[in-house]
Structure formats: structure tokens, C-alpha cells
Coordinates of C-alpha atoms in Angstrom, one line a residue:
M1 CA 0.0 0.0 0.0
A2 CA 2.8 2.4 1.0
G3 CA 4.7 1.6 -2.2
Y4 CA 1.6 2.2 -4.3
F5 CA 0.8 5.6 -2.9
C6 CA 4.3 6.8 -2.0
G7 CA 6.5 4.9 -4.5
S8 CA 8.5 6.6 -7.2
T9 CA 7.0 4.5 -10.0
R10 CA 3.4 5.7 -9.8
K11 CA 3.9 8.5 -12.3
N12 CA 3.5 6.3 -15.3
S13 CA 1.0 3.9 -13.8
A14 CA -2.2 3.5 -15.9
E15 CA -4.2 2.9 -12.7
Y16 CA -3.0 6.1 -11.2
E17 CA -3.2 8.5 -14.1
A18 CA -6.5 10.1 -15.2
L19 CA -8.0 9.2 -18.6
P20 CA -7.6 11.8 -21.4
S21 CA -10.5 14.2 -21.4
I22 CA -12.8 14.6 -24.3
S23 CA -14.5 17.9 -23.2
P24 CA -13.8 20.9 -21.0
V25 CA -16.2 19.5 -18.4
D26 CA -14.5 16.1 -18.4
S27 CA -11.1 17.8 -18.2
W28 CA -12.1 19.8 -15.2
E29 CA -13.5 16.6 -13.5
A30 CA -10.3 14.8 -14.3
E31 CA -8.1 17.5 -12.8
S32 CA -10.3 17.5 -9.7
L33 CA -10.0 13.7 -9.4
L34 CA -6.2 13.9 -9.9
L35 CA -5.9 16.6 -7.1
E36 CA -8.1 14.5 -4.8
Q37 CA -5.9 11.4 -5.5
K38 CA -2.7 13.4 -4.8
L39 CA -4.2 14.8 -1.5
R40 CA -5.3 11.3 -0.5
A41 CA -1.8 9.8 -1.3
F42 CA -0.1 12.7 0.6
G43 CA -2.4 12.0 3.7
I44 CA -1.7 8.3 3.6
C45 CA 2.1 8.9 3.4
R46 CA 1.9 11.2 6.4
A47 CA -0.2 8.8 8.3
L48 CA 2.2 5.9 7.6
G49 CA 5.2 8.1 8.6
R50 CA 3.5 9.0 11.9
L51 CA 2.7 5.3 12.5
W52 CA 6.2 4.3 11.9
R53 CA 7.7 7.0 14.2
T54 CA 5.1 6.2 16.9
T55 CA 6.0 2.5 16.7
V56 CA 9.7 3.2 17.0
F57 CA 9.1 5.6 20.0
V58 CA 6.8 3.1 21.8
A59 CA 9.3 0.3 21.3
A60 CA 12.2 2.4 22.5
L61 CA 10.1 3.4 25.5
F62 CA 9.3 -0.2 26.4
V63 CA 13.0 -1.2 26.0
T64 CA 14.2 1.7 28.1
T65 CA 11.7 1.0 30.8
F66 CA 12.7 -2.7 30.9
L67 CA 16.4 -1.9 31.1
V68 CA 15.9 0.6 33.9
L69 CA 13.7 -1.8 35.9
Y70 CA 16.0 -4.6 35.3
A71 CA 19.0 -2.6 36.5
Y72 CA 17.1 -1.4 39.5
Q73 CA 16.0 -4.9 40.5
S74 CA 19.3 -6.6 39.8
S75 CA 21.2 -4.0 41.8
G76 CA 19.2 -4.9 44.9
L77 CA 18.2 -1.3 45.6
A78 CA 14.5 -2.3 45.3
F79 CA 15.0 -4.2 48.5
V80 CA 17.0 -1.7 50.4
D81 CA 15.2 1.6 49.9
L82 CA 13.1 1.6 53.0
F83 CA 13.1 5.3 53.8
D84 CA 10.6 6.7 51.3
G85 CA 9.2 9.9 52.6
N86 CA 11.7 10.1 55.5
G87 CA 15.0 11.1 54.0
N88 CA 17.6 12.0 56.6
S89 CA 15.1 13.4 59.1
T90 CA 14.6 12.3 62.7
E91 CA 12.1 9.7 61.5
S92 CA 14.8 8.0 59.4
A93 CA 17.2 7.7 62.3
T94 CA 14.4 6.4 64.5
K95 CA 13.4 3.8 62.0
W96 CA 17.0 2.7 61.7
V97 CA 17.4 2.3 65.4
D98 CA 14.0 0.7 66.2
E99 CA 13.4 -1.5 63.1
L100 CA 16.5 -2.1 61.0
S101 CA 19.7 -2.0 62.9
T102 CA 19.1 -5.4 64.5
L103 CA 18.6 -7.0 61.1
V104 CA 21.8 -5.8 59.4
S105 CA 25.3 -7.3 59.6
P106 CA 28.1 -4.9 58.6
A107 CA 30.3 -5.6 55.6
M108 CA 33.6 -4.0 54.7
C109 CA 32.2 -2.2 51.7
H110 CA 32.6 1.5 50.9
S111 CA 29.6 3.5 49.7
H112 CA 31.2 5.5 46.9
N113 CA 29.7 9.0 46.5
D114 CA 27.2 8.1 49.1
Y115 CA 25.6 11.6 49.1
L116 CA 24.3 11.0 45.6
R117 CA 21.9 8.3 46.8
P118 CA 18.3 9.0 47.3
H119 CA 18.9 8.6 51.1
P120 CA 22.5 9.4 52.0
L121 CA 23.9 7.4 54.9
F122 CA 20.8 5.3 55.4
T123 CA 20.9 3.4 52.1
A124 CA 24.5 2.4 52.9
L125 CA 23.6 1.4 56.5
T126 CA 20.7 -0.7 55.4
A127 CA 22.9 -2.5 52.9
G128 CA 25.4 -3.1 55.6
C129 CA 28.3 -1.0 54.3
A130 CA 30.6 0.1 57.1
S131 CA 32.1 3.1 55.2
V132 CA 30.5 6.1 53.6
E133 CA 31.9 9.1 51.7
A134 CA 31.0 12.8 51.6
D135 CA 32.5 15.4 49.3
V136 CA 32.6 18.8 51.0
W137 CA 32.9 22.5 49.9
L138 CA 33.2 25.5 52.1
S139 CA 30.1 27.8 51.8
K140 CA 30.6 31.3 50.5
D141 CA 30.2 32.8 54.0
G142 CA 32.8 30.3 55.3
K143 CA 30.6 29.0 58.1
D144 CA 29.2 25.7 56.7
L145 CA 30.2 22.7 54.7
L146 CA 28.1 21.9 51.6
V147 CA 28.0 18.3 50.2
A148 CA 28.3 17.8 46.4
H149 CA 30.6 16.3 43.9
H150 CA 30.8 19.5 41.7
W151 CA 30.5 23.1 42.8
W152 CA 27.6 23.8 40.4
S153 CA 25.4 21.3 42.2
L154 CA 25.9 22.8 45.7
S155 CA 22.8 23.4 47.8
S156 CA 22.4 25.1 51.2
S157 CA 20.0 22.4 52.2
R158 CA 22.6 19.6 51.7
T159 CA 25.3 20.1 54.4
L160 CA 27.6 17.8 56.2
R161 CA 25.6 18.4 59.4
S162 CA 22.2 17.6 57.9
L163 CA 23.2 14.6 55.9
Y164 CA 25.7 12.9 58.3
I165 CA 26.7 14.5 61.6
D166 CA 23.2 15.2 63.0
P167 CA 21.7 11.8 62.0
L168 CA 24.8 10.0 63.4
V169 CA 24.6 11.8 66.7
Q170 CA 20.9 10.9 67.0
I171 CA 21.6 7.2 66.1
L172 CA 24.5 6.9 68.5
D173 CA 22.7 8.7 71.3
S174 CA 19.9 6.1 71.0
M175 CA 22.3 3.2 70.9
N176 CA 24.2 4.5 74.0
S177 CA 21.4 6.1 75.9
P178 CA 22.0 7.9 78.1
Y179 CA 25.4 9.0 76.6
S180 CA 26.1 11.2 79.7
E181 CA 26.9 8.1 81.7
I182 CA 30.1 7.5 79.7
D183 CA 33.0 8.5 81.8
P184 CA 35.2 11.0 80.0
D185 CA 38.3 9.3 81.4
S186 CA 37.1 5.8 80.6
T187 CA 38.5 3.9 77.7
R188 CA 35.3 2.0 77.1
Q189 CA 34.2 2.2 73.5
A190 CA 30.7 3.4 72.9
F191 CA 28.3 1.3 70.9
G192 CA 28.3 1.8 67.1
V193 CA 25.6 2.1 64.6
F194 CA 25.2 -1.6 63.9
A195 CA 23.2 -3.3 66.7
R196 CA 24.3 -6.7 65.6
S197 CA 28.0 -5.7 65.7
P198 CA 28.2 -2.7 68.1
E199 CA 32.0 -2.8 68.1
T200 CA 32.3 -2.2 64.3
P201 CA 33.1 1.4 63.6
L202 CA 31.6 3.3 60.7
I203 CA 34.2 5.0 58.5
L204 CA 33.2 8.5 57.5
Y205 CA 35.4 9.7 54.6
I206 CA 35.4 13.5 54.2
D207 CA 36.7 14.4 50.8
V208 CA 37.8 18.0 50.7
K209 CA 37.2 19.4 47.2
D210 CA 38.5 23.0 47.6
D211 CA 41.2 24.7 49.6
P212 CA 42.0 22.5 52.7
A213 CA 43.6 25.4 54.5
T214 CA 40.2 27.1 54.9
T215 CA 37.9 24.1 54.8
W216 CA 39.6 21.6 57.1
P217 CA 39.3 23.8 60.3
V218 CA 35.6 24.0 59.7
V219 CA 35.4 20.2 59.4
L220 CA 37.2 19.8 62.7
E221 CA 34.8 22.3 64.3
Q222 CA 31.6 20.6 63.0
L223 CA 32.8 17.2 64.4
K224 CA 32.5 18.7 67.9
P225 CA 29.1 17.0 68.8
L226 CA 30.6 13.6 68.0
R227 CA 33.9 14.5 69.7
D228 CA 32.2 15.7 72.9
R229 CA 30.3 12.4 73.2
R230 CA 33.5 10.4 72.6
Y231 CA 32.0 8.9 69.5
L232 CA 35.2 9.4 67.4
S233 CA 38.1 7.0 67.1
R234 CA 41.1 8.8 68.4
H235 CA 44.8 8.8 68.9
E236 CA 45.6 9.5 72.5
K237 CA 48.6 8.9 74.7
M238 CA 47.9 8.3 78.3
P239 CA 51.1 8.7 80.4
S240 CA 49.4 7.4 83.5
W241 CA 48.6 4.1 81.9
T242 CA 51.0 1.3 81.7
T243 CA 49.8 0.3 78.2
N244 CA 51.5 1.4 75.0
Q245 CA 48.2 1.6 73.2
S246 CA 47.7 5.0 71.5
F247 CA 44.8 4.2 69.1
W248 CA 41.4 4.0 70.8
P249 CA 38.5 2.9 68.4
G250 CA 35.2 4.6 68.5
P251 CA 31.8 4.2 66.8
I252 CA 32.9 6.7 64.0
T253 CA 36.3 6.9 62.4
V254 CA 36.7 10.1 60.4
V255 CA 39.2 9.9 57.5
G256 CA 40.2 12.9 55.5
T257 CA 40.8 12.5 51.8
G258 CA 41.0 14.5 48.6
N259 CA 42.9 17.8 48.8
I260 CA 43.6 17.5 52.5
G261 CA 45.9 14.6 51.7
K262 CA 48.1 17.1 49.8
R263 CA 48.3 19.3 52.9
R264 CA 49.2 17.1 55.8
D265 CA 50.6 20.0 57.6
V266 CA 47.1 21.5 57.7
N267 CA 45.8 18.4 59.4
I268 CA 48.5 18.6 62.1
G269 CA 47.8 22.3 62.7
N270 CA 49.7 24.9 64.5
D271 CA 50.3 22.9 67.6
P272 CA 52.2 19.7 66.7
E273 CA 52.8 18.7 70.3
R274 CA 49.1 18.8 71.1
W275 CA 48.3 16.9 67.9
H276 CA 50.9 14.2 68.8
Q277 CA 49.2 13.9 72.1
H278 CA 45.6 13.7 70.9
H279 CA 43.8 13.8 67.6
D280 CA 40.6 12.3 66.4
V281 CA 40.7 12.7 62.6
F282 CA 42.9 10.6 60.3
L283 CA 44.0 10.7 56.7
D284 CA 43.9 8.5 53.7
A285 CA 47.4 7.6 52.5
P286 CA 48.3 6.9 48.8
L287 CA 48.4 3.2 48.6
D288 CA 50.9 3.2 45.7
L289 CA 53.4 5.3 47.6
L290 CA 53.6 3.5 51.0
N291 CA 57.1 2.4 50.2
K292 CA 58.2 5.9 49.3
P293 CA 59.9 8.1 51.9
G294 CA 57.4 10.6 53.2
L295 CA 54.8 9.2 50.7
C296 CA 56.3 11.4 48.0
R297 CA 56.7 10.4 44.4
K298 CA 60.1 12.1 44.3
N299 CA 62.6 12.4 47.1
D300 CA 62.2 15.9 48.5
S301 CA 63.3 17.4 51.7
S302 CA 59.9 19.0 52.1
C303 CA 58.2 15.6 52.4
M304 CA 57.0 14.9 55.9
E305 CA 57.8 11.6 57.7
I306 CA 54.8 9.5 58.5
Q307 CA 53.5 10.3 62.0
E308 CA 52.1 7.9 64.5
N309 CA 48.4 7.2 63.7
E310 CA 48.4 9.9 61.1
F311 CA 46.7 7.6 58.6
Y312 CA 43.9 5.1 58.9
T313 CA 43.4 3.9 55.3
A314 CA 45.4 3.8 52.1
S315 CA 43.7 4.2 48.7
V316 CA 44.6 4.5 45.0
S317 CA 42.9 4.4 41.7
L318 CA 42.9 0.8 40.3
W319 CA 43.2 2.2 36.8
S320 CA 46.1 4.5 37.5
T321 CA 48.2 2.0 39.5
L322 CA 47.5 -1.2 37.4
G323 CA 46.1 0.0 34.1
S324 CA 43.4 -1.8 32.2
V325 CA 42.3 -5.2 33.5
F326 CA 39.5 -5.6 30.9
G327 CA 41.3 -8.7 29.6
G328 CA 42.0 -10.0 33.1
F329 CA 44.6 -9.4 35.7
S330 CA 48.1 -10.3 34.5
Q331 CA 50.8 -11.8 36.8
S332 CA 52.6 -8.5 37.0
Q333 CA 49.4 -6.7 37.9
L334 CA 48.7 -9.2 40.7
K335 CA 52.2 -8.9 41.9
I336 CA 51.9 -5.1 42.2
M337 CA 48.5 -5.4 43.9
R338 CA 49.7 -8.0 46.5
A339 CA 52.7 -5.8 47.3
Q340 CA 50.5 -2.7 47.8
I341 CA 48.0 -4.6 50.0
Q342 CA 50.8 -6.1 52.1
A343 CA 52.4 -2.7 52.5
A344 CA 49.2 -1.4 53.9
K345 CA 48.8 -4.3 56.3
D346 CA 52.4 -3.8 57.5
L347 CA 51.4 -0.2 58.5
N348 CA 48.1 -1.3 60.0
L349 CA 46.2 0.6 57.3
L350 CA 43.0 -0.5 55.6
S351 CA 43.5 -0.8 51.8
R352 CA 41.1 0.4 49.2
Y353 CA 41.0 0.7 45.4
W354 CA 38.7 3.2 43.8
E355 CA 37.7 3.8 40.2
L356 CA 36.6 0.2 39.9
P357 CA 34.4 -0.9 36.9
S358 CA 30.7 -0.9 37.4
W359 CA 29.6 -2.4 34.1
P360 CA 29.2 -4.9 32.6
V361 CA 28.1 -6.6 35.8
S362 CA 30.1 -9.8 35.1
Y363 CA 33.3 -7.7 34.6
R364 CA 32.6 -5.8 37.8
N365 CA 32.0 -9.0 39.8
Y366 CA 35.2 -10.5 38.4
V367 CA 37.2 -7.5 39.6
W368 CA 35.5 -7.6 43.0
R369 CA 36.3 -11.2 43.4
V370 CA 40.0 -10.9 42.5
I371 CA 40.8 -7.8 44.7
T372 CA 38.9 -9.2 47.7
R373 CA 40.6 -12.6 47.2
E374 CA 43.9 -10.8 47.3
G375 CA 43.0 -9.2 50.6
V376 CA 41.7 -5.7 50.0
D377 CA 40.0 -4.4 53.1
L378 CA 37.4 -1.9 51.8
L379 CA 35.5 -2.7 48.6
N380 CA 34.7 0.6 46.8
A381 CA 31.2 0.2 45.3
D382 CA 28.3 2.1 43.7
D383 CA 26.0 -0.9 44.0
V384 CA 26.3 -1.2 47.7
V385 CA 23.7 -4.0 48.0
S386 CA 25.6 -6.3 45.7
A387 CA 28.9 -5.4 47.3
A388 CA 27.6 -6.2 50.8
R389 CA 26.0 -9.4 49.8
R390 CA 29.2 -10.8 48.3
Y391 CA 27.3 -13.1 46.0
W392 CA 29.3 -12.3 42.9
V393 CA 28.6 -14.9 40.2
S394 CA 30.7 -14.2 37.2
D395 CA 31.8 -16.1 34.1
Y396 CA 33.6 -13.1 32.8
M397 CA 36.9 -14.7 32.1
R398 CA 35.3 -17.7 30.4
D399 CA 33.3 -15.3 28.2
V400 CA 36.6 -13.5 27.4
A401 CA 38.2 -16.8 26.5
L402 CA 35.2 -17.9 24.3
H403 CA 35.0 -14.5 22.5
G404 CA 38.8 -14.6 22.0
S405 CA 38.7 -18.0 20.3
H406 CA 35.8 -16.9 18.1
L407 CA 37.7 -13.7 17.1
A408 CA 40.7 -15.8 16.4
R409 CA 38.6 -17.9 14.0
V410 CA 37.1 -14.9 12.3
L411 CA 40.3 -13.1 11.9
G412 CA 42.1 -16.2 10.7
L413 CA 45.3 -16.8 12.5
V414 CA 47.8 -16.8 9.6
L415 CA 51.3 -18.3 9.6
L416 CA 53.7 -17.0 7.0
Y417 CA 56.1 -19.8 6.0
R418 CA 58.8 -18.5 3.8
T419 CA 60.4 -21.0 1.5
G420 CA 61.2 -18.6 -1.3
E421 CA 57.6 -17.5 -1.5
T422 CA 55.0 -16.4 1.0
I423 CA 52.2 -18.9 1.5
L424 CA 49.2 -18.1 3.8
G425 CA 47.5 -20.8 5.8
P426 CA 44.6 -20.0 8.2
F427 CA 44.0 -22.3 11.1
A428 CA 42.1 -21.9 14.4
N429 CA 40.9 -25.2 15.8
V430 CA 40.5 -25.0 19.6
V431 CA 41.3 -28.3 21.2
E432 CA 42.5 -27.3 24.7
G433 CA 42.0 -24.5 27.2
G434 CA 41.8 -23.6 30.8
I435 CA 41.5 -20.9 33.5
A436 CA 44.3 -20.7 36.1
E437 CA 43.8 -19.9 39.7
D438 CA 45.1 -16.4 39.2
G439 CA 42.4 -15.6 36.7
Q440 CA 44.6 -15.9 33.6
V441 CA 43.2 -17.6 30.6
D442 CA 45.3 -19.9 28.3
I443 CA 43.8 -21.3 25.2
Q444 CA 45.9 -23.6 23.0
L445 CA 44.9 -23.9 19.4
L446 CA 46.4 -27.0 17.9
H447 CA 46.6 -27.8 14.3
E448 CA 48.4 -30.3 12.1
P449 CA 50.4 -28.4 9.5
R450 CA 48.8 -28.5 6.1
P451 CA 50.9 -30.4 3.5
D452 CA 50.5 -27.6 1.0
L453 CA 52.3 -25.2 3.3
H454 CA 55.5 -27.1 3.1
E455 CA 57.8 -27.7 0.2
K456 CA 59.7 -30.1 2.5
K457 CA 58.3 -31.7 5.6
R458 CA 61.0 -31.9 8.2
S459 CA 61.1 -34.7 10.7
G460 CA 59.9 -33.8 14.2
Q461 CA 57.7 -30.9 13.0
T462 CA 54.3 -32.4 13.6
E463 CA 52.2 -29.6 15.0
L464 CA 51.8 -25.9 15.3
I465 CA 50.6 -24.4 18.6
V466 CA 48.6 -21.2 18.8
C467 CA 48.2 -19.7 22.3
V468 CA 45.7 -17.1 23.3
R469 CA 46.5 -15.4 26.6
V470 CA 44.6 -12.7 28.3
S471 CA 47.3 -10.2 29.3
Q472 CA 47.4 -6.7 30.8
E473 CA 46.5 -4.8 27.7
S474 CA 44.5 -7.2 25.5
M475 CA 44.0 -10.7 24.4
Q476 CA 46.9 -11.7 22.2
A477 CA 46.9 -14.5 19.7
L478 CA 50.5 -15.8 19.5
M479 CA 51.6 -18.5 17.1
V480 CA 54.5 -20.6 18.1
A481 CA 56.2 -23.2 16.0
S482 CA 58.8 -25.8 16.7
D483 CA 62.3 -25.4 15.4
V484 CA 62.6 -25.8 11.7
G485 CA 66.3 -25.4 11.3
A486 CA 67.5 -23.1 8.6
Q487 CA 64.1 -22.2 7.4
E488 CA 62.5 -19.0 8.7
W489 CA 59.2 -18.6 10.4
L490 CA 57.5 -15.2 10.6
L491 CA 55.6 -14.5 13.7
L492 CA 52.3 -12.6 13.6
L493 CA 50.9 -11.0 16.7
F494 CA 47.2 -10.2 16.7
A495 CA 46.1 -7.7 19.5
I496 CA 42.4 -8.4 20.0
S497 CA 41.0 -5.5 21.9

């Protein structure tokens, strides 16, 4: 129908053209009929176009809705968002204490950019994450701390107090009621936010986004309600005590990161002696520089030596320190990671890698499994529910191996055998493969040499071996041949990205 009305061949169609007129009246009627047919054809074309666009739009809408709902359900957020209508108000804290805290067991996962969630702090708590993160900026009047990732999204209604400090004070007051009974000179640790594990501290990362010289003093000041109630982990030397203990855990451990890590002197302040005696805020060390003097990339006299209990965690970007792991962790990457994690353990620091992949899910789960297997302490995650549940099913490396072998077939692994002339011979017959414990993938492609590739078949040369190995940068198809004496083999390297 569309081709009849809208096609390009209708001009000379006998069915479409009007018959020749034999009189002026007939000519006028023919022209009217022709005009009517053109208008009808134009209307049908427009209708068909609208129908097609509507169909595409509706189909796209259905697909998008399905993907959004699938992502929402698969992430587990549908089962953790229990604070609709409450936000970070008093009702949310009350609901956590009275209804939810006894049902949740803490897990060592870090709620990355926690403030971007519909319910900052409470979504992470309900999932069981024992670490949250807030990016702070100093307000224009210099009196408050605004929470946002970028300066253009700052809002006076989203502050460090309203999103984190005030709710935490309310939760801990309820957990330790009445808090006034805690002896200021006592070393007893107050109960934490998780009723099922009251000794587990909640790590509160405060990421300074602007100038730490002006912002950090305001951070220390706003922590006063938690400090006065002895809810903060602290470094404190007690000369009257016979113990050598200097770190005293509390329900909340505050860790400064971001720009404050570049100004360690600002954290120590103007009274180093007092800071060495007592401080209740710690820093996040660069995980890749723990073996460097003063944690500096270059030896510099201005680098400060590491002070006692100055740091609590050590973090680094996975991408910057190891590079791409899309093809799997190589042995060299695993060696670097193990050395970094062990260096953190030697200094009693919690290790963390950020900038982890979040998609595809199988790739994310594979990375999570490897770094936790190697002993990382805090798992940086956007999907806090999946991170806390630790049910990470992934066939990612098998998929990589399968796709790699398919690509090898498609590309045609070609061996150039030079015997005075170049002869091409494709081969890609997978007969052996496996996945090692370290996550590496080895696929051996075995093939009997084709007789037409050889002018002379030498004794002992019975097979060619093609190995596909997932390495640091990409999957590489490498062809290896046995020794053929004076004859030359040319090696082709296919980088399959």
C-alpha cells in the first residue's frame, strides 16, 4: 500500500493517471480527481510516517523501561530503599534504630559518593556498608560545609551536618542512651551504629574538594558534637597508663581524603605537640606510595615523615596503578596489587582501590572477586547492596576466552612460512584451554600443518601451537612453531582489543 501511494514508480502507472478528457467539463473533472488522489496519497504517506515514528518511539520506551527496571531490580536497591518519605530526618534515624539495625550485619564495603543516593547514609547502612563518603565544599560565608561532587550542584540544604553528623549523633545517642553516663576518662568504647555488631566502627570519609587550609578547620569544628560524646576514634597517649596503646577505636572513624591529603601540615595544625598527644581525625594515604619516603613520588626534603596514627586507610585508583584489567589481571598486575595490600597491612592501614568498573556486571563481579581474594580491606562500590551481599557470580573470564577463540577464527590466524615465496594458511581449531587460579586464561589452538604449506616436511615438526593469553592490555593471539632449522618462520601478533 505504501509503495503504491508513495512509491516513485506511480507516475507512469495506468491505474493512477486520469484518462484523457474529451471535453472541458470532463477535463475539469479529471483535474479534480487527480488533485483528490494526490491529497489522499499525501495524507496516507503522512499517516504511515506517523505510525512508523510512533511505533519506534513506543518500542524504545518499552525497552528503556525494561532496562531501567532490570538494572534497579538486579542491583538490589529495590529491597533496600526503606526510607521513602523520610529522607535523613529524625524519623529515618528512629526507623534505623528501632526497626532495621538489629537486622543488618556490617560488611567492609565503601559507599562511593554516598551523598548521591536517594537517602544518603541510610541506604548504605541498610545495605550493611561500614564506610561512607561525603565530598565537602566551604560555603561562601565560610561557616558551613556543603556536600556535592561539583561546585555547580551545591545546595544550602545539603550540608555535612544535615546529611551525616546530626543523624549519626541521633543514632549513637539512642544506641548509647544515656550518653552522659560515659566517663570522659574511661577507655570503654561506645556502641556503634550496627546493633548486631556494636564494636564495628563506621568509617566516614570526608573528601575536601576545595582549599583545605580554609575548609579543614571547619570540618574539625563541625565534628564537635561527635567529639564531645567520645564517639570518634582517636589517637591519645595516656602517660598514667602502663599500656603502650595509642589508638582508641570509637563508633565513628573520620578519614580525610581529597585535597587534605596534599596538605598534611594543615591536618596537624599549628600545635604539633598537642596533635601528637591527641587527635581524632585521620588521613587516607596513597596506597601506591607507601614504600616511598614521606609518601612522596620524588625524594624531596619538604616531604614529611609518617607520624604515629596519622593515617587510617590507604587508597589508590585501580586504573592509575594497574592499568586496564579488561582482559583479566596479569601476573605482573597481581604482583603489584599484592605488594601494595601487604604494605598497607604492615602499617596497620585498611587498603582500598577506587575507580573500579561498574559495568558490565560480570566484569565488575570478576574484579571484585579478585581484589577481595587478594585481601583488599574496603570494597569501593556504587552498587552497595551487591557489594555487601558478596554473591558475585561471574563467568567473565570464560566469556573472554570464548570470545577470544571466536575472534581468532574470524580473523584467521595466519602463519607465514617462507620458502622462497609467501604462503598463507589460516588455522584456528580450539582443542585445549583452561583458566588458572590467578584468573589468567590460556587457550591452546592446535593444528596439524597442512601439507600444501611445506615444500619439504622436516622430521619432528608435527604440530603448530597457537596460544591465546589474556594479558594486561589485551588478548593476544600468538603463534608458536617448533624449530625448523635453517628455514625461517615469521611471527604474527594479533592484538584483539
